[in-house]
XYZ file of C-alpha atoms in Angstrom:
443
model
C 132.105 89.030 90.972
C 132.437 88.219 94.598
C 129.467 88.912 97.375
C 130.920 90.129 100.143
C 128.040 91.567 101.701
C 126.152 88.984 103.650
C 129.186 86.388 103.959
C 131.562 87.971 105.299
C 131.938 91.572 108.053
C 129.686 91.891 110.972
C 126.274 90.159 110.261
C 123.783 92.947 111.883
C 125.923 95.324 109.062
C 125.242 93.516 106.081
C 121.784 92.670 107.114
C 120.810 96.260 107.562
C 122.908 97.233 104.099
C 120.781 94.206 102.045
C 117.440 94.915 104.082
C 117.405 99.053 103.445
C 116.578 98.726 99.913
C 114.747 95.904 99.834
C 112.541 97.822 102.269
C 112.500 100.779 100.401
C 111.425 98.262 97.071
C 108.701 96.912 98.941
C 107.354 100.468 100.147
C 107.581 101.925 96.607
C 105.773 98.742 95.357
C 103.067 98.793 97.934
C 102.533 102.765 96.947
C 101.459 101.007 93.451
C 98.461 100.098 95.313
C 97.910 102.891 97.887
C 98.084 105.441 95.444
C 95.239 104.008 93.684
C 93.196 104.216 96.955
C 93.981 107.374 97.975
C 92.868 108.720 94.539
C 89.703 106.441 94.099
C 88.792 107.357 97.515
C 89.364 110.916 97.230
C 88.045 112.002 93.184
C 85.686 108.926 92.383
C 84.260 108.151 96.463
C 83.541 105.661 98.852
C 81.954 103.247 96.926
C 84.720 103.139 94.073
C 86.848 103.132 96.778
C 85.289 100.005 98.220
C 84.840 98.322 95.119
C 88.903 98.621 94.630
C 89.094 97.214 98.491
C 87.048 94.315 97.789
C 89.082 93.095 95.006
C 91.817 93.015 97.541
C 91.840 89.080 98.746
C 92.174 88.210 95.289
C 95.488 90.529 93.920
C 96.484 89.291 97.271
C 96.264 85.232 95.905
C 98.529 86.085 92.824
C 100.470 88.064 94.283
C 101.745 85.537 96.997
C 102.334 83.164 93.823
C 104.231 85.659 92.430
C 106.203 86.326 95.350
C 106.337 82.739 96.706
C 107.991 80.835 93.518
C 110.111 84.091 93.474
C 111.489 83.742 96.627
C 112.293 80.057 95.662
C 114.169 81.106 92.769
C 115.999 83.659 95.090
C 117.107 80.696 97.794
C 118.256 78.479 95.163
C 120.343 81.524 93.372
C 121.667 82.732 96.652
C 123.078 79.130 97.745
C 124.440 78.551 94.278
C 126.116 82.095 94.305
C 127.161 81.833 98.059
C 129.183 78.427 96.352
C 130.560 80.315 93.969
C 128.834 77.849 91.606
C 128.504 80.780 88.887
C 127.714 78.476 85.499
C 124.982 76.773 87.824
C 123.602 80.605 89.363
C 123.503 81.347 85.196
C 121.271 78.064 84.139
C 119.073 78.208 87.452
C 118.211 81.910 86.388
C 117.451 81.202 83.095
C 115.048 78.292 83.587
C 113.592 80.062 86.461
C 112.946 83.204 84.528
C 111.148 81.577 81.462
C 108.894 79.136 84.081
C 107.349 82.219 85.858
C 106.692 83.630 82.879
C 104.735 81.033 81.684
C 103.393 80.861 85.192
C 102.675 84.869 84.563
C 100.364 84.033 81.361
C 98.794 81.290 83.080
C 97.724 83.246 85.953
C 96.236 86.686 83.691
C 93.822 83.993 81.406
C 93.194 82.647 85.346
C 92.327 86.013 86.937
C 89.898 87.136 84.127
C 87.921 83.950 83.711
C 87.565 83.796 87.587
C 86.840 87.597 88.439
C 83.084 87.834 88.352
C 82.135 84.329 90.179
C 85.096 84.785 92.497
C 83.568 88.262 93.271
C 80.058 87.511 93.963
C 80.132 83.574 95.508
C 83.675 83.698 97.062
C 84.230 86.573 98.880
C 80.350 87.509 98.863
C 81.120 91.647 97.589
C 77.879 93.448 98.364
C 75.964 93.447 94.834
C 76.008 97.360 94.401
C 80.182 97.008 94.495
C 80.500 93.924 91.939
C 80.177 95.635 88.516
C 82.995 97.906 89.487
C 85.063 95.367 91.655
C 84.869 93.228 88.125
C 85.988 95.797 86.257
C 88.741 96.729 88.384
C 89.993 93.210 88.663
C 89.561 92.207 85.391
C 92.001 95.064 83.840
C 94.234 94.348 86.428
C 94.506 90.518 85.615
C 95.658 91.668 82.612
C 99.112 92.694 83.783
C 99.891 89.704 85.550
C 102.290 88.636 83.870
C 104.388 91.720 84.592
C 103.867 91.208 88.098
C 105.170 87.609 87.772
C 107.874 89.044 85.744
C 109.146 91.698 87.469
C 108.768 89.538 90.911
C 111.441 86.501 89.197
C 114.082 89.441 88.139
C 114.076 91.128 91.480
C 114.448 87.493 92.920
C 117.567 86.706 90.803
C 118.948 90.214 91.469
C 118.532 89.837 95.516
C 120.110 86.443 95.311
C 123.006 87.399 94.300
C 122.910 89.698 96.497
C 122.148 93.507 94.663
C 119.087 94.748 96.986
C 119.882 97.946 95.585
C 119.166 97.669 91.824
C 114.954 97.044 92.150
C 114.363 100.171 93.952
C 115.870 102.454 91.167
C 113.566 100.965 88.241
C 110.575 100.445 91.464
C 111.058 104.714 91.700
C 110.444 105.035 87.925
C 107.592 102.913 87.888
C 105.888 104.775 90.745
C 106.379 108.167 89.530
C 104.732 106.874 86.294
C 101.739 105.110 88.323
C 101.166 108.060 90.392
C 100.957 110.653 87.252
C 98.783 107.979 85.467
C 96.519 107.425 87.983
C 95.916 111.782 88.592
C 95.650 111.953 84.362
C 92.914 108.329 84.036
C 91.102 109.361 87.339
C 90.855 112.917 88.151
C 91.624 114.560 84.452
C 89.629 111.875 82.396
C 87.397 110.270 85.465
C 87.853 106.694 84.114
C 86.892 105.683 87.784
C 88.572 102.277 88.544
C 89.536 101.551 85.055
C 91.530 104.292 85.060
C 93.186 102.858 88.527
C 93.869 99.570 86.870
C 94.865 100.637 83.662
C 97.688 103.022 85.713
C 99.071 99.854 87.630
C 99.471 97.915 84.410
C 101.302 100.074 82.842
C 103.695 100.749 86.079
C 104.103 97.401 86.536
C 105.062 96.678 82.498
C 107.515 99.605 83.166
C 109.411 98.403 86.254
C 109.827 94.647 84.291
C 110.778 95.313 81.050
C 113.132 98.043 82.970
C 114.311 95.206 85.544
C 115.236 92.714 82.592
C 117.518 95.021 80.816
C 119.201 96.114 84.123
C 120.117 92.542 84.605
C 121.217 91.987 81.246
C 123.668 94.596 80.989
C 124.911 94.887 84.441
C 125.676 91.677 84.784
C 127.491 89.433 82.461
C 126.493 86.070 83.800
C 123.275 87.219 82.858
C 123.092 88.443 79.228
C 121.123 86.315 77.346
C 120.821 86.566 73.791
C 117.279 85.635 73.001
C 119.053 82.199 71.627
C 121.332 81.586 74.812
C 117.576 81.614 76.948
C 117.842 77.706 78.303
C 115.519 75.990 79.692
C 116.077 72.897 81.526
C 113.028 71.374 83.356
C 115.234 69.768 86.115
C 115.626 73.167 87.136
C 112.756 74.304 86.750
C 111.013 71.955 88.483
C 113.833 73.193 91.337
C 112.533 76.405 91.665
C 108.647 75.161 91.839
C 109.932 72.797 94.954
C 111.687 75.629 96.276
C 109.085 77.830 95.793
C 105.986 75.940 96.529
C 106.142 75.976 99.957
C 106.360 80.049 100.197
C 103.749 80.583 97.181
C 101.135 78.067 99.284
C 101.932 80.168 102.789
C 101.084 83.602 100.923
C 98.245 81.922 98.856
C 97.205 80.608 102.515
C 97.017 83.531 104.119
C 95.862 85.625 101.179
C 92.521 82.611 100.862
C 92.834 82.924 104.280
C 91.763 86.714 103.962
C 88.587 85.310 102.077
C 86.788 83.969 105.359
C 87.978 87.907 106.980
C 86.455 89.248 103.759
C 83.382 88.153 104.068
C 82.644 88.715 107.595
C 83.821 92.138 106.680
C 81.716 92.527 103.935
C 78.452 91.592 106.220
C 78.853 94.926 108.021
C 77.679 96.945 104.823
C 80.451 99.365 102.353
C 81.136 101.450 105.726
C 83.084 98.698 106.989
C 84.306 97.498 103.663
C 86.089 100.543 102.951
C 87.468 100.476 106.178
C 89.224 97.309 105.926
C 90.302 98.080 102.830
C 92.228 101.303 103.786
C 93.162 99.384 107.353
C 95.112 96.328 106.187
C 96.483 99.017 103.498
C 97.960 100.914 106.452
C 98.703 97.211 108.175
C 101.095 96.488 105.432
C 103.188 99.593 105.506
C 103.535 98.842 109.380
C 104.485 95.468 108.431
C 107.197 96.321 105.412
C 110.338 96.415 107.940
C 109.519 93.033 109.565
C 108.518 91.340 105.531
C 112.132 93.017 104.358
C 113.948 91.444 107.028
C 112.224 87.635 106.465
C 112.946 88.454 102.611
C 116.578 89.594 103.799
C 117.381 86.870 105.905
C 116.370 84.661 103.267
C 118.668 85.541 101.006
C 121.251 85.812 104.106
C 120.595 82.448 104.950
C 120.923 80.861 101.680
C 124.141 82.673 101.021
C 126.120 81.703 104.237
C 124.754 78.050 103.870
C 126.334 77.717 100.661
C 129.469 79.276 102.247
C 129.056 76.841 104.776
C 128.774 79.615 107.632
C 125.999 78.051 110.101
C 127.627 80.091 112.853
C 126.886 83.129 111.193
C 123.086 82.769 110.223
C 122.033 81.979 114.192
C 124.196 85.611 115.188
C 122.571 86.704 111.952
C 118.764 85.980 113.360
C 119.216 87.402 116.593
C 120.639 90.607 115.429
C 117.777 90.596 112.690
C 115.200 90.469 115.658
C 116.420 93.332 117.257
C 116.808 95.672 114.132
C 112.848 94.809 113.857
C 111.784 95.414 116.808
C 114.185 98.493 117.135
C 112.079 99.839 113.807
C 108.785 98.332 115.081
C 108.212 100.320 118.335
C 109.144 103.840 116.391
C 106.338 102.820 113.713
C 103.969 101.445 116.338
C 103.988 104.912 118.581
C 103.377 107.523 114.960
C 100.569 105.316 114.229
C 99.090 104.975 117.431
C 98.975 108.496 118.067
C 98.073 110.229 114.466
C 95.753 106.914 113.075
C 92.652 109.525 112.472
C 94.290 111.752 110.253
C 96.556 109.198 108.605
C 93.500 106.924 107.987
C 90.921 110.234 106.970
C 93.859 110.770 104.204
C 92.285 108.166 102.388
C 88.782 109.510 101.773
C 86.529 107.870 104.135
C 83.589 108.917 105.609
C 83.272 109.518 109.302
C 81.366 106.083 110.330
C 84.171 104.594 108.138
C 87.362 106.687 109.599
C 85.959 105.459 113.321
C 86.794 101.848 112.612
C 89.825 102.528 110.745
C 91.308 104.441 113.307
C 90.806 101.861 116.031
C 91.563 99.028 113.677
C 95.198 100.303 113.223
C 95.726 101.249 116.417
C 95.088 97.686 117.822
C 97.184 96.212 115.008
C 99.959 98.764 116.543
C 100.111 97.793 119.647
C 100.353 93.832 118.601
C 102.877 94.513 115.576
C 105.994 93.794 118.279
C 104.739 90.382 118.217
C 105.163 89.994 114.503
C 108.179 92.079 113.876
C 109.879 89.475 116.567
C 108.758 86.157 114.343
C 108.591 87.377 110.907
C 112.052 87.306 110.519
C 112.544 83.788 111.291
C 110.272 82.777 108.588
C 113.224 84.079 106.268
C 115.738 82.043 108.077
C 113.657 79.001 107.624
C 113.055 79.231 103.964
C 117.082 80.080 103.633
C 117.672 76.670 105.566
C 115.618 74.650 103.231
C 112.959 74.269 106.123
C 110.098 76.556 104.247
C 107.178 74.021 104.991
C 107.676 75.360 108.565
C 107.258 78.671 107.767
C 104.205 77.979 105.895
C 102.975 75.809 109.106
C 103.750 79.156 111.147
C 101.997 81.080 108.348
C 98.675 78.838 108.563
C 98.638 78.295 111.698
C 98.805 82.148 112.805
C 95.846 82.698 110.348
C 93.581 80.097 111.062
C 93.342 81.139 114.624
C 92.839 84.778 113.484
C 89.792 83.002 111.150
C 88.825 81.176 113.810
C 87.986 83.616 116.792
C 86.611 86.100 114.163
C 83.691 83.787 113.804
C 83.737 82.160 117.557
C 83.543 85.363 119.019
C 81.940 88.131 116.484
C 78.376 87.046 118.030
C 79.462 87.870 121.424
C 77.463 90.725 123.094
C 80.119 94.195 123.010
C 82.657 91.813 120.449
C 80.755 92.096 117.433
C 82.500 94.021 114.557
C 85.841 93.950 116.900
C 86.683 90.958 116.095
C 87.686 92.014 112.561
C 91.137 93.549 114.193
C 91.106 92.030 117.641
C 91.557 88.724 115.651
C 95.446 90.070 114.795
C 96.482 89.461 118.628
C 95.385 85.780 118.754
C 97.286 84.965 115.046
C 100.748 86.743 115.947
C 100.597 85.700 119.304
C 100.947 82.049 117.691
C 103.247 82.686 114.879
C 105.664 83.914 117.945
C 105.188 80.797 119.645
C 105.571 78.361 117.479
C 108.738 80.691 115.607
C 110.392 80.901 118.246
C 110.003 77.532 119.765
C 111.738 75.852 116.174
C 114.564 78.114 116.300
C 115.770 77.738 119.631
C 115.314 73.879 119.547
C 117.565 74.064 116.320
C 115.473 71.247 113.783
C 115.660 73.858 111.109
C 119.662 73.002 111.077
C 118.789 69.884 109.907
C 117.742 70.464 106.052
């Protein structure tokens, strides 16, 4: 089978083809996670709801190493593929799928052991939240390795460039997470259990479901269970390719801890808050996080063709479809945040901060959506310790003036969103700074 989408025809066309699903993917899998707040918030109340927020930083840390030795996988599939290297694209999926499964296992035994002392001397969760917040997190743990699972598949799907397949089985599983969580926490008011329990099970779906799509669509990939190989030379490939991207999401997701915890110091008002603002943050963020993940793959594939002409047209024009998106998203949320944020359950005191939260995060997300991308094109290039330099450095700064300035007379409890203008406004600096002086070529 030859890829024709991101190597050859007008770049901005096969960018927006590729990036459309992967966008829709990412909203459907994000939903996973909403839905539970929305329904915790709105049948079980603000204080299961903030329980479920406060276990956020830490689905956040496995879910970056999820996503980050996934993405490696991808870059190292799309080159190979863009080379037409198929016997190489077969073995490199193979090894890559069996290590994050193992890496899957690993990280559920992790998750549970850590959940209780992570909970209470980490991230410092008021004590009337932990009991739940454990419980969540605990049952949620469990399907890890689903996560890590379904994460490598959708990798070695997007690599070789079908965008398109994850969002079918991502539909399924949402439908299926949605009913759960209305039967566990409304019809049988299993509280957050009953939330956790529901994104297990969506999550098992949408892998097992991703596997066999792979298998039978694709005949470079049908592995009987004795043609599985695993050959630690390329395994240890995707782990270097992946590294990099796992520690910038693991970064920013520890990152989150420091956030957290000033957070947390404003009592379960604010807690909830945050947890239902950086919810919202991430859907305004999905169009900017599909393009990075798109360009990624774009990247990789026109390096192995050799293209380099086509991935710097391919960055500009990926720049412009995200800001295009960006200023549409930014103007609905600035002017309905109250009602889209009092969707979600929250008390008044709680919908006040919410509603200016995201509407300061609005009015910075052009800054992101015009950096993000590059981060993609970076990774693609073999350069991905930059983008986790860009990653860090963005979020230390946002760390940073939290604490610096939270003590200042009429800053206070500002600084919890005011923080986002200070990290983006960095990222865009130093983003666009690499590109234009070209060192990413050089990988």
């Amino acid at each position: 089978m030859k890829n024709k989408l991101l190597t050859e025809g007008a770049p901005w066309s096969g960018i927006l083809s590729f990036m459309i699903p992967v966008l829709l993917g990412l909203l459907l899998q994000q939903l996973y996670n909403t839905v539970d707040t929305i329904i915790v918030g709105n049948f079980a109340g603000e204080s299961p709801l903030a329980a479920v927020g406060a276990c956020g930083v830490l689905t956040m840390a496995f879910l970056a190493l999820a996503n980050g030795f996934s993405a490696g996988a991808c870059i190292l599939i799309a080159q190979l593929f863009g080379a037409d290297k198929k016997d190489d694209t077969r073995r490199q999926a193979s090894s890559s799928l069996l290590v994050m499964l193992a890496m899957g296992v690993l990280a559920t035994a992790v998750g549970i052991i850590i959940s209780r002392f992570a909970l209470e001397h980490i991230l410092a969760t008021p004590d009337s939240l932990i009991p739940m917040a454990d419980t969540y997190f605990k049952i949620y743990a469990a399907g890890l390795i689903f996560q890590f699972g379904y994460n490598i598949v959708a990798a070695i799907l997007r690599g070789i460039g079908d965008s398109k397949a994850t969002l079918y089985f991502l539909l399924v599983a949402s439908v299926v997470n949605v009913v759960l969580d209305i039967i566990f926490v409304y019809n049988m008011n299993m509280g957050v259990a009953g939330a956790a329990i529901a994104t297990d099970i969506a999550q098992a779906l949408s892998c097992v479901v991703g596997i066999i799509y792979m298998m039978k669509k694709y005949t470079m990939f049908r592995f009987k269970l004795n043609e599985f190989t695993f050959e630690w030379q390329l395994a240890k490939q995707t782990l270097k390719a992946g590294f990099p991207m796992a520690l910038q999401q693991f970064i920013v997701s520890f990152g989150f801890v420091f956030i957290q915890r000033a957070v947390n110091s404003y009592g379960e008002a604010m807690t909830a808050s945050f947890s239902v603002a950086q919810k919202v943050e991430t859907y305004m963020t999905l169009p900017a996080s599909a393009l990075m993940t798109t360009q990624g793959t774009y990247t990789g594939q026109n390096i192995g063709a050799n293209r380099i002409d086509r991935v710097k047209t391919g960055a500009k024009q990926t720049v412009l479809i995200s800001e295009i998106i960006t200023v549409c998203i930014l103007t609905v949320v600035f002017i309905f945040a109250r009602p889209i944020v009092a969707a979600f359950g929250l008390g008044q005191e709680a919908i006040g901060y919410c509603a200016a939260h995201v509407r300061f995060v609005a009015l910075c997300l052009p800054l992101f959506a015009s950096y993000f991308p590059l981060l993609g094109l970076f990774q693609g290039a073999n350069n991905a310790l930059f983008s986790t330099f860009v990653a860090t450095g963005a979020l230390t700064i946002r760390v940073v003036s939290t604490y610096l300035f939270q003590g200042i007379p009429g800053v206070g409890y500002h600084m919890i969103w005011w923080n986002t203008i200070f990290g983006w406004g960095l990222g865009f600096i130093i983003a666009w700074t690499h590109f234009l002086r070209g060192k990413w070529q050089k990988n």
